PDB file of C-alpha atoms and ligand atoms in Angstrom:
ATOM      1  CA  UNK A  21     -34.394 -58.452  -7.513  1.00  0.00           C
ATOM      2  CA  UNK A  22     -37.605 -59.855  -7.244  1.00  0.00           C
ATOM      3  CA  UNK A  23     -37.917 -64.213  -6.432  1.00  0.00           C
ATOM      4  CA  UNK A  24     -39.901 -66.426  -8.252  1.00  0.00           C
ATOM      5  CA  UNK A  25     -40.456 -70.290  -7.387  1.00  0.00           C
ATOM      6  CA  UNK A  26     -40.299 -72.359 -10.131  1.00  0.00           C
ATOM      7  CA  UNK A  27     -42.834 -74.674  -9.226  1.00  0.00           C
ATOM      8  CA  UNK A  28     -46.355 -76.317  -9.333  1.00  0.00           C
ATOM      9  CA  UNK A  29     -45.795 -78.135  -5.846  1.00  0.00           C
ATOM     10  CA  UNK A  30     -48.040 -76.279  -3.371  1.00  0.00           C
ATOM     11  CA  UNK A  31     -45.675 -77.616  -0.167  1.00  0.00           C
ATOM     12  CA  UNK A  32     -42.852 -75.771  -1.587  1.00  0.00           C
ATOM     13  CA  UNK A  33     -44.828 -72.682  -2.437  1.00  0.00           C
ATOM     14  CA  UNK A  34     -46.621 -72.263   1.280  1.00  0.00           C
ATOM     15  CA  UNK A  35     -43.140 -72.958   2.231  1.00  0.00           C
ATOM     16  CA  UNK A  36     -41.169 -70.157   0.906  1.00  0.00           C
ATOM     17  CA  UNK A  37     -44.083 -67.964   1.355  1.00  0.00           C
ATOM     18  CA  UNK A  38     -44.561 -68.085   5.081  1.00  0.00           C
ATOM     19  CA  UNK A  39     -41.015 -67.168   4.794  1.00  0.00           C
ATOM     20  CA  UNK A  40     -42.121 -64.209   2.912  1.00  0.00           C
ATOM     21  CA  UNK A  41     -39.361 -64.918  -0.240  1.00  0.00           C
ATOM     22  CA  UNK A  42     -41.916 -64.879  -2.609  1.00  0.00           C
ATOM     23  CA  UNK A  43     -42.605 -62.359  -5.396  1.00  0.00           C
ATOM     24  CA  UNK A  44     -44.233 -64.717  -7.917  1.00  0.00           C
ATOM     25  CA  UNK A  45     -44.670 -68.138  -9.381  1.00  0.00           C
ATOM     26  CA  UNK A  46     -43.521 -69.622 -12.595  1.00  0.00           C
ATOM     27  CA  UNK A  47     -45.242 -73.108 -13.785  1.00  0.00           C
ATOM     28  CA  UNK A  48     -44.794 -74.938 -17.239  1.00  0.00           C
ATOM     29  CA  UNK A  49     -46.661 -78.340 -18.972  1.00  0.00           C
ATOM     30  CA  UNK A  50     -43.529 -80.073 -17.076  1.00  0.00           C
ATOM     31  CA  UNK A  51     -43.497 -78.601 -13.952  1.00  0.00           C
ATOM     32  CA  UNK A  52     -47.265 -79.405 -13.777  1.00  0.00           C
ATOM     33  CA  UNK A  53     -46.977 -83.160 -14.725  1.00  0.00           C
ATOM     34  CA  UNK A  54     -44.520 -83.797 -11.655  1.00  0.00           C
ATOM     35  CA  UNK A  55     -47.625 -83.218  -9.463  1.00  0.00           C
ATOM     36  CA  UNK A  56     -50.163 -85.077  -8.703  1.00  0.00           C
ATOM     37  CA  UNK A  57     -53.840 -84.142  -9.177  1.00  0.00           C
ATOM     38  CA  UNK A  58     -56.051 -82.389 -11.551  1.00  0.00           C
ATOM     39  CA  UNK A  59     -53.770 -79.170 -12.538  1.00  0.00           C
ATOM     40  CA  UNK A  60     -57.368 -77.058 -12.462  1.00  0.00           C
ATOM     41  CA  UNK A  61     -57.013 -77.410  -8.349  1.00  0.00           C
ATOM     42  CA  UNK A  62     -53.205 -76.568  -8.355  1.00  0.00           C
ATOM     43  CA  UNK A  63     -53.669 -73.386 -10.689  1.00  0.00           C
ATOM     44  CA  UNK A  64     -56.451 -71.948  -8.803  1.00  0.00           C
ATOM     45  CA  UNK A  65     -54.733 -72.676  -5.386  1.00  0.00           C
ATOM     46  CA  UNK A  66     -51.069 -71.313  -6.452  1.00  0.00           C
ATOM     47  CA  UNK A  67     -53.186 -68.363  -7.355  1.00  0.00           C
ATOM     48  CA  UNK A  68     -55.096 -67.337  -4.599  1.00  0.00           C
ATOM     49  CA  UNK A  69     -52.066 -68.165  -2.088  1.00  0.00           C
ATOM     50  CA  UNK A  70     -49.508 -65.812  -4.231  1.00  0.00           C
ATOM     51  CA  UNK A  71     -50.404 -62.115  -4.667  1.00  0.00           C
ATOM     52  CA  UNK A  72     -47.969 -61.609  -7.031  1.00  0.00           C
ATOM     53  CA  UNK A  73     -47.296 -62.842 -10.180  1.00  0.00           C
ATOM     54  CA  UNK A  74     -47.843 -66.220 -11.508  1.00  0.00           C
ATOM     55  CA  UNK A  75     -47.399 -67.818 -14.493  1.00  0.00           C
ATOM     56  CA  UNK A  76     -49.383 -69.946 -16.306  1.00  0.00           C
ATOM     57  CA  UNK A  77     -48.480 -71.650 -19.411  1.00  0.00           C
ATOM     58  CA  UNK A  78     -50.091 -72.503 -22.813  1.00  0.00           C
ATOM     59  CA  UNK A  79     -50.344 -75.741 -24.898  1.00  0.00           C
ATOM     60  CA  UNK A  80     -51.535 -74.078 -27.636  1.00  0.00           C
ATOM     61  CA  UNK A  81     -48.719 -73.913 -30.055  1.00  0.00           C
ATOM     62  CA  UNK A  82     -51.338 -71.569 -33.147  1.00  0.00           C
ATOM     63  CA  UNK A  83     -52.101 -68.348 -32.345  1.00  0.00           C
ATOM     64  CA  UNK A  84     -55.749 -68.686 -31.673  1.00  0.00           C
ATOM     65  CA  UNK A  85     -55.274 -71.792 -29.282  1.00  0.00           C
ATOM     66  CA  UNK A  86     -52.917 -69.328 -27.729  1.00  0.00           C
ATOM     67  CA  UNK A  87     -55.508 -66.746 -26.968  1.00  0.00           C
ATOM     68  CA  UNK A  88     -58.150 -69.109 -26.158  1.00  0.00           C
ATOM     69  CA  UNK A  89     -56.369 -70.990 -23.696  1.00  0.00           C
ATOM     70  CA  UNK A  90     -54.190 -68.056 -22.486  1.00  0.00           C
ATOM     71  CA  UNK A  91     -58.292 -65.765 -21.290  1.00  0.00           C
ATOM     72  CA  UNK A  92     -59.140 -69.070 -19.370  1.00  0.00           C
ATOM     73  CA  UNK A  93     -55.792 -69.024 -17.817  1.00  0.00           C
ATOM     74  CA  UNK A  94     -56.421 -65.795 -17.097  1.00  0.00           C
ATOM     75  CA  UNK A  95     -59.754 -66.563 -15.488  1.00  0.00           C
ATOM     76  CA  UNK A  96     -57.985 -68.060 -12.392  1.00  0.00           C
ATOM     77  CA  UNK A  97     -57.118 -64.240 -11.064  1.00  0.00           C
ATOM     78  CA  UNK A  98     -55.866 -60.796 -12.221  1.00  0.00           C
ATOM     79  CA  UNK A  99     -52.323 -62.164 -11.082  1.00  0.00           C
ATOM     80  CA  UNK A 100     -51.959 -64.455 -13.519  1.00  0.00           C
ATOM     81  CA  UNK A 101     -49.650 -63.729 -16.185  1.00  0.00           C
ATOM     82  CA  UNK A 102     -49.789 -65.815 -18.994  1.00  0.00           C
ATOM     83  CA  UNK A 103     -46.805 -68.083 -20.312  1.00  0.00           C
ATOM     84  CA  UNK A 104     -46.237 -68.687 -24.687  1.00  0.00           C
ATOM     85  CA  UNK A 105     -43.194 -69.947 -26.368  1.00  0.00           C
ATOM     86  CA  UNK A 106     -41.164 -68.363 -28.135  1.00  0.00           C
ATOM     87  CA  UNK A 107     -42.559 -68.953 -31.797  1.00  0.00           C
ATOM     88  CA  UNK A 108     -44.704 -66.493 -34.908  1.00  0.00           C
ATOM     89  CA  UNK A 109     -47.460 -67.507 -33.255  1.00  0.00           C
ATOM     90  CA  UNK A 110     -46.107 -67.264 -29.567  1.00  0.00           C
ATOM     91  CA  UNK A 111     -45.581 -63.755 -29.977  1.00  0.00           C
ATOM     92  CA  UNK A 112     -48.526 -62.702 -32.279  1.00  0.00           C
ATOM     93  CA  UNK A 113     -50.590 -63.899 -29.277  1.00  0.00           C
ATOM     94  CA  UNK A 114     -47.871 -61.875 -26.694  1.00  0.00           C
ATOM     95  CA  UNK A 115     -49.317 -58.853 -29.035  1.00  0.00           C
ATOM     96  CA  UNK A 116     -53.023 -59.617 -28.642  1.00  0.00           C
ATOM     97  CA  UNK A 117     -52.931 -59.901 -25.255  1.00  0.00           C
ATOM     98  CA  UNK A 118     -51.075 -57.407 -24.185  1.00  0.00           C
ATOM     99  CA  UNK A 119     -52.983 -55.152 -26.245  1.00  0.00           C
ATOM    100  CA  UNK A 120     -55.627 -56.340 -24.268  1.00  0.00           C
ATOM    101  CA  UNK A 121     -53.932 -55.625 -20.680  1.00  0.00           C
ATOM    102  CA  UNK A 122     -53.081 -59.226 -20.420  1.00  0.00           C
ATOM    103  CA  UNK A 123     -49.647 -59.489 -19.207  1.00  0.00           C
ATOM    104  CA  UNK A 124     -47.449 -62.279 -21.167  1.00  0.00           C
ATOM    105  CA  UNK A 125     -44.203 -63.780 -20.395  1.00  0.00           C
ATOM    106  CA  UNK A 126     -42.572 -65.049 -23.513  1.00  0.00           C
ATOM    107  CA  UNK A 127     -40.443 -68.212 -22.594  1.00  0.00           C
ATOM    108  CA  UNK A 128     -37.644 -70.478 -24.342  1.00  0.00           C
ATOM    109  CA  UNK A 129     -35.720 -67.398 -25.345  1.00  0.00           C
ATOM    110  CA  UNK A 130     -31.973 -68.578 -25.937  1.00  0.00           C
ATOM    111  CA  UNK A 131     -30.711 -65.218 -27.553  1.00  0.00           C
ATOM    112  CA  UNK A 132     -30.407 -61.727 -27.184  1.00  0.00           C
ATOM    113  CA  UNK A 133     -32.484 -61.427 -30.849  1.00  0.00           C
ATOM    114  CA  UNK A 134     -35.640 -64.004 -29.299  1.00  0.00           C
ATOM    115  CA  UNK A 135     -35.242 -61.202 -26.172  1.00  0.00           C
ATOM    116  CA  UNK A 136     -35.404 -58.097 -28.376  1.00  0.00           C
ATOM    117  CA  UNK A 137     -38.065 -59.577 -29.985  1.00  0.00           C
ATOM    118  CA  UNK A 138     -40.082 -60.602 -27.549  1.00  0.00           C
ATOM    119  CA  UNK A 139     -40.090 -57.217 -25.918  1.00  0.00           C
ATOM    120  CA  UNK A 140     -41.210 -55.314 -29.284  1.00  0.00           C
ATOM    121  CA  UNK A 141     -44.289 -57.573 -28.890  1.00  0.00           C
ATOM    122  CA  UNK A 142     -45.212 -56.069 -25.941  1.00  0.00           C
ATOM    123  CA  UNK A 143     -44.299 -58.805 -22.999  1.00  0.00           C
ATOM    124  CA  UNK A 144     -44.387 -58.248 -19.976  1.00  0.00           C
ATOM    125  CA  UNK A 145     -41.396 -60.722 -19.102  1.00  0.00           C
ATOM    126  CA  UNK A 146     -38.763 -62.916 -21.290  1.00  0.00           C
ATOM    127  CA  UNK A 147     -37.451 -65.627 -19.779  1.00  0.00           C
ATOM    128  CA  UNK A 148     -34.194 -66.883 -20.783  1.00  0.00           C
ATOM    129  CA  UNK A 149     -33.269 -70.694 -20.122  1.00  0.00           C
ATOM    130  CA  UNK A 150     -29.779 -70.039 -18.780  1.00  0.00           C
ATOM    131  CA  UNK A 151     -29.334 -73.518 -17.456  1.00  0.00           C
ATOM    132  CA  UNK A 152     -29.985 -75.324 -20.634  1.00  0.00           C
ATOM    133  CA  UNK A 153     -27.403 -72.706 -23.034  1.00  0.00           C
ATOM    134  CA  UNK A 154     -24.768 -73.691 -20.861  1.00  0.00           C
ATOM    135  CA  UNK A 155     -25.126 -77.639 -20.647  1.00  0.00           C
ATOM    136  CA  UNK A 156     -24.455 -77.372 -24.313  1.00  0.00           C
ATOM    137  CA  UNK A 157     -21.136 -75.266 -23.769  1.00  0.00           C
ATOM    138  CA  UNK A 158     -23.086 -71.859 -24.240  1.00  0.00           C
ATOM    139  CA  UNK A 159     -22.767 -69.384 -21.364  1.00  0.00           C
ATOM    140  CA  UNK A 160     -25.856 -68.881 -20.259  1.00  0.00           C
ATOM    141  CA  UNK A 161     -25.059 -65.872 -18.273  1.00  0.00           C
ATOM    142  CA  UNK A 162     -23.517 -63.820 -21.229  1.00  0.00           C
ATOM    143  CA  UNK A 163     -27.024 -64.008 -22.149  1.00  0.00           C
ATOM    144  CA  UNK A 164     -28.390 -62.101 -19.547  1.00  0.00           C
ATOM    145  CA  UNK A 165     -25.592 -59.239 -19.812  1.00  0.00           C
ATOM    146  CA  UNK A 166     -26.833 -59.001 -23.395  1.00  0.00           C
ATOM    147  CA  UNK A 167     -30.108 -58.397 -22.799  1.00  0.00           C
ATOM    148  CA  UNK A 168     -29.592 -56.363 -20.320  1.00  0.00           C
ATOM    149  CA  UNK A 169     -27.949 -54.140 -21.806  1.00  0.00           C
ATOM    150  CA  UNK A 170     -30.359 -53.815 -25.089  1.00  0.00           C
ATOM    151  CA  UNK A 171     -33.006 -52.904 -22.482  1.00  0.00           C
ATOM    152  CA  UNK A 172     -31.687 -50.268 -20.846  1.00  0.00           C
ATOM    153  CA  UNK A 173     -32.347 -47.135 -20.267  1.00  0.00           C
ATOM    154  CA  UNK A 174     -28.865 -46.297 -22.292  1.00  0.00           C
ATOM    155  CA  UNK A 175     -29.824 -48.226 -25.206  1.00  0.00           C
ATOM    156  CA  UNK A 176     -33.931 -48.760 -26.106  1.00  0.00           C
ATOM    157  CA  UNK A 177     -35.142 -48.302 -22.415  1.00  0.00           C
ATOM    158  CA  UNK A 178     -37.553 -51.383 -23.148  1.00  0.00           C
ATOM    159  CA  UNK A 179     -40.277 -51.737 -19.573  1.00  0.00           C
ATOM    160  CA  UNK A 180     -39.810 -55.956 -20.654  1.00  0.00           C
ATOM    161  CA  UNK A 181     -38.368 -57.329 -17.793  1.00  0.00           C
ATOM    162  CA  UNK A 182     -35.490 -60.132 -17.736  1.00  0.00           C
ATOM    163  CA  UNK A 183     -36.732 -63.452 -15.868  1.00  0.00           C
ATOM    164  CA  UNK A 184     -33.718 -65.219 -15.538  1.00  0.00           C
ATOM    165  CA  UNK A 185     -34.768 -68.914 -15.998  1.00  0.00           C
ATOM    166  CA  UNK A 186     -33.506 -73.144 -15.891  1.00  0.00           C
ATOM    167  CA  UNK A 187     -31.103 -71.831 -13.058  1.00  0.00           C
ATOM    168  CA  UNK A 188     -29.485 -74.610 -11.401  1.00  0.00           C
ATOM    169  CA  UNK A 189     -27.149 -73.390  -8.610  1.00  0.00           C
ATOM    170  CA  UNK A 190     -26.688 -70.685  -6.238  1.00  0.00           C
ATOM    171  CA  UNK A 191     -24.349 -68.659  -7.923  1.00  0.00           C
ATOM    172  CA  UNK A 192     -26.386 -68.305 -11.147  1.00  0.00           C
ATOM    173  CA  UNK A 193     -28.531 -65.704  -8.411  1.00  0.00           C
ATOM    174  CA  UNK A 194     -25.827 -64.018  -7.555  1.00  0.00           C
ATOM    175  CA  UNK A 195     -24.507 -63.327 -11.072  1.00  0.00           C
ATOM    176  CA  UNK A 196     -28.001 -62.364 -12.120  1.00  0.00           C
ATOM    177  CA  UNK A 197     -28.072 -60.345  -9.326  1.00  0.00           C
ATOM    178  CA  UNK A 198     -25.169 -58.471 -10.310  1.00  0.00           C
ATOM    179  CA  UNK A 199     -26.158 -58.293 -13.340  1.00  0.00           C
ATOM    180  CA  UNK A 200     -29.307 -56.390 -11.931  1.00  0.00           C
ATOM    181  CA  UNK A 201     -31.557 -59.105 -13.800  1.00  0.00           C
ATOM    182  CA  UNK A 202     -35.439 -58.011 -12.594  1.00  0.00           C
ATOM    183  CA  UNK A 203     -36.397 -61.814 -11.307  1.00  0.00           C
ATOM    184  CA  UNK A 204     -34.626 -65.170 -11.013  1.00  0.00           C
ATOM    185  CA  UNK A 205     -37.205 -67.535 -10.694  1.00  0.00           C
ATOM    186  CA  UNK A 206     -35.971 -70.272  -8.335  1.00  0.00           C
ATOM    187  CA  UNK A 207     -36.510 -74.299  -8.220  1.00  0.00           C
ATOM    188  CA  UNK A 208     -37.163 -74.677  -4.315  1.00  0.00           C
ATOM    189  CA  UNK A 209     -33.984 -76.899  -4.279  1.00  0.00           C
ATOM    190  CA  UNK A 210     -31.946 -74.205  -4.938  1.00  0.00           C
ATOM    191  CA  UNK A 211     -34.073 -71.401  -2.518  1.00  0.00           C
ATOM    192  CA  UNK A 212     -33.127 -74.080  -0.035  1.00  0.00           C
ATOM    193  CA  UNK A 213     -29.705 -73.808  -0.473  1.00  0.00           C
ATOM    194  CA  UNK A 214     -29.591 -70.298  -0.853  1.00  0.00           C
ATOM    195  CA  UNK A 215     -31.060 -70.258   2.862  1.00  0.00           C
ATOM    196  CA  UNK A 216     -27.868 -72.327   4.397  1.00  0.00           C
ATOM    197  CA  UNK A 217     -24.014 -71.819   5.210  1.00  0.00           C
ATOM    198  CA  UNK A 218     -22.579 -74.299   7.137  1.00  0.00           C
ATOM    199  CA  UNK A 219     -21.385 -71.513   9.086  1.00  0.00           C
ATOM    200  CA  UNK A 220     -24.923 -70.669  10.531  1.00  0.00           C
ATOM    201  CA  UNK A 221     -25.506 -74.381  11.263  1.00  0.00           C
ATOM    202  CA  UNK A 222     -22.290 -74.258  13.306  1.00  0.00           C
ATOM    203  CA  UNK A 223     -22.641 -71.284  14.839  1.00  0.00           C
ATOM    204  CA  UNK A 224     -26.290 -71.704  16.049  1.00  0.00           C
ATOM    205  CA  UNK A 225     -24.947 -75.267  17.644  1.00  0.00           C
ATOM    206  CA  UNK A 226     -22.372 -73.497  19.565  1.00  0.00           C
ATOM    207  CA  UNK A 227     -24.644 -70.918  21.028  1.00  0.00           C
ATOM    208  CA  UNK A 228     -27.117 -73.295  22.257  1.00  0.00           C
ATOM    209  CA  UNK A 229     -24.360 -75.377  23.954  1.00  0.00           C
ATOM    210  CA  UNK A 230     -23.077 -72.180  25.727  1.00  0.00           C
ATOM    211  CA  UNK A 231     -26.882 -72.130  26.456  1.00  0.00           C
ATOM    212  CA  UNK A 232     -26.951 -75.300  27.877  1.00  0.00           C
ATOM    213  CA  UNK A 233     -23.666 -74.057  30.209  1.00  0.00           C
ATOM    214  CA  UNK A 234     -25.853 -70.892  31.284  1.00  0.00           C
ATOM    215  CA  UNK A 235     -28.895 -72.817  31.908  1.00  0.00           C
ATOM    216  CA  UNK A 236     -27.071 -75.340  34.395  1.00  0.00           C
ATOM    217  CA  UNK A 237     -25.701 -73.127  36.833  1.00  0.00           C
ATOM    218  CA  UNK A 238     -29.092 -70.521  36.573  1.00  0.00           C
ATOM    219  CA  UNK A 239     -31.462 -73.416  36.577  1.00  0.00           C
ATOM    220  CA  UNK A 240     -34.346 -70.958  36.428  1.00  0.00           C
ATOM    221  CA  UNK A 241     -33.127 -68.819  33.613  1.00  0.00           C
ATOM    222  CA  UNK A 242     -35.659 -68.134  30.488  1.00  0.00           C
ATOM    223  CA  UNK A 243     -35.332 -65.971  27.597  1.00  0.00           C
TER     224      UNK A 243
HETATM  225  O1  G3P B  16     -38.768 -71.836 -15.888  1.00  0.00           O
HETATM  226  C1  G3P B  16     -38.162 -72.668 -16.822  1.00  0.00           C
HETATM  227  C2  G3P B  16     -37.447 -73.760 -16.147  1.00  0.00           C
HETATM  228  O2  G3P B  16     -38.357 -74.523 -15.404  1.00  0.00           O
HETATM  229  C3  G3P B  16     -36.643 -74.652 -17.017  1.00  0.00           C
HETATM  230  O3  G3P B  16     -35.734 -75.239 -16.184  1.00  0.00           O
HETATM  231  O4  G3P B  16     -34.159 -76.882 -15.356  1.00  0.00           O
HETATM  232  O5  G3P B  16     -35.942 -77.540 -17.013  1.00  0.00           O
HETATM  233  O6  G3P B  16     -34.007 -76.145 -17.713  1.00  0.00           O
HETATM  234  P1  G3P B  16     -34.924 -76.520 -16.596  1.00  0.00           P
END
C-alpha cells in the first residue's frame, strides 16, 4: 500500500520523507490555507522534494477553469497529478486531461456510483472521504470494500486506483490495508501515531538502563 501525506506543511513532509514513508502528497484549497505564505512557493517546493505523486487541486469549479488551472498546476513538475471535484464538469475535465496524459485524481467521492464513475472518465485516482461518511453515521469503510470490489480484476478490472481519504485514526490504515486499498493518504498526526507503541517507548528505556548497568562496571565500553 502506497503512503500519502495529507499535507501542505513542508516540516511535516521533509519529516516523513527522511524517514523514507513517503509515496506521494495530497494538498486541497484547505490544506493550503493552514499555511502560511504564498501557496506558489509551497507547490513548487512539495514538488521538487517528493518524487512521487502529488496532488494539486483546482478552484475552478467549470470545465474550462478546470483545464486552465489544472496545465499550470501541472507546470510545477511531471509529478504532479492534478486534483477536481467530483462534479459534470469535474469529470469532463478528468476526461480531457487524461486524454492528454495528465493524470487526475477525482476527489469528494462518497459512493461506490461517484467511484465507478470517476474511473470511466479515465482518473488516475478516486479519493473517497471516509472520515466525513462516517461522522454522519455512514461507514466509511464499507465504502472502500465497494469499490474495491467493482474494480477488480473479477469484476471490470478498472487501472483507477482507490485513495483512501479524511482518515482520522490508525485503524482506518489498517482496515484499508486489508482491504488492499492502493494508497491511504495520511494527516502527519496520524503517521505519527502510526510510528509509536508504548511498548517500544518502554522497551527502548529499559535497554538503555541495562546500558547504563554495563557501562558502570566496563567504564570504557563503546558500541
Ligand atoms: O484528502 C482529503 C482530506 O484532507 C479530507 O480530510 O479530515 O477534512 O475530512 P478531512
Amino acid at each position: 500500500m502506497k503512503i500519502f501525506l495529507d499535507t501542505a506543511n513542508l516540516e511535516s513532509i521533509k519529516k516523513f520523507n527522511d524517514m523514507g514513508l513517503l509515496d506521494g502528497i495530497t494538498t486541497n484549497p484547505s490544506l493550503m490555507s493552514k499555511e502560511k505564505g504564498n501557496p506558489k512557493d509551497a507547490m513548487a517546493e512539495i514538488t521538487s522534494i517528493i518524487k512521487g505523486d502529488v496532488s494539486l487541486e483546482v478552484v475552478s469549479t467549470e470545465y474550462s477553469g478546470m483545464i486552465e488551472e489544472g496545465k499550470r498546476l501541472r507546470q510545477y513538475g511531471e509529478n504532479v497529478v492534478v486534483k477536481v471535484p467530483m462534479t459534470p464538469d469535474g469529470l469532463k475535465a478528468c476526461k480531457t486531461l487524461s486524454s492528454e496524459g495528465i493524470p487526475v485524481n477525482v476527489t469528494l467521492i462518497f459512493s461506490p456510483n461517484q467511484a465507478l464513475l470517476a474511473a470511466k472518465s479515465g482518473a488516475k485516482y478516486v479519493s473517497p472521504f471516509i472520515g466525513r461518511l462516517d461522522d454522519i453515521g455512514q461507514n466509511g469503510m464499507q465504502l472502500i470494500e465497494e469499490i474495491k470490489k467493482i474494480f477488480s480484476h473479477e469484476n471490470y478490472n478498472f487501472k483507477t486506483e482507490i485513495l483512501v481519504a479524511s482518515v482520522r485514526h490508525p485503524m482506518h490504515v489498517v482496515e484499508a490495508a486489508k482491504i488492499g486499498a492502493d494508497v491511504v493518504t495520511l494527516p502527519p498526526a496520524v503517521l505519527d501515531k502510526m510510528l509509536g507503541h508504548p511498548l517500544t517507548t518502554i522497551g527502548l528505556e529499559n535497554f538503555l538502563k541495562d546500558w547504563e548497568k554495563v557501562k558502570a562496571e566496563n567504564p570504557d565500553v563503546k558500541i
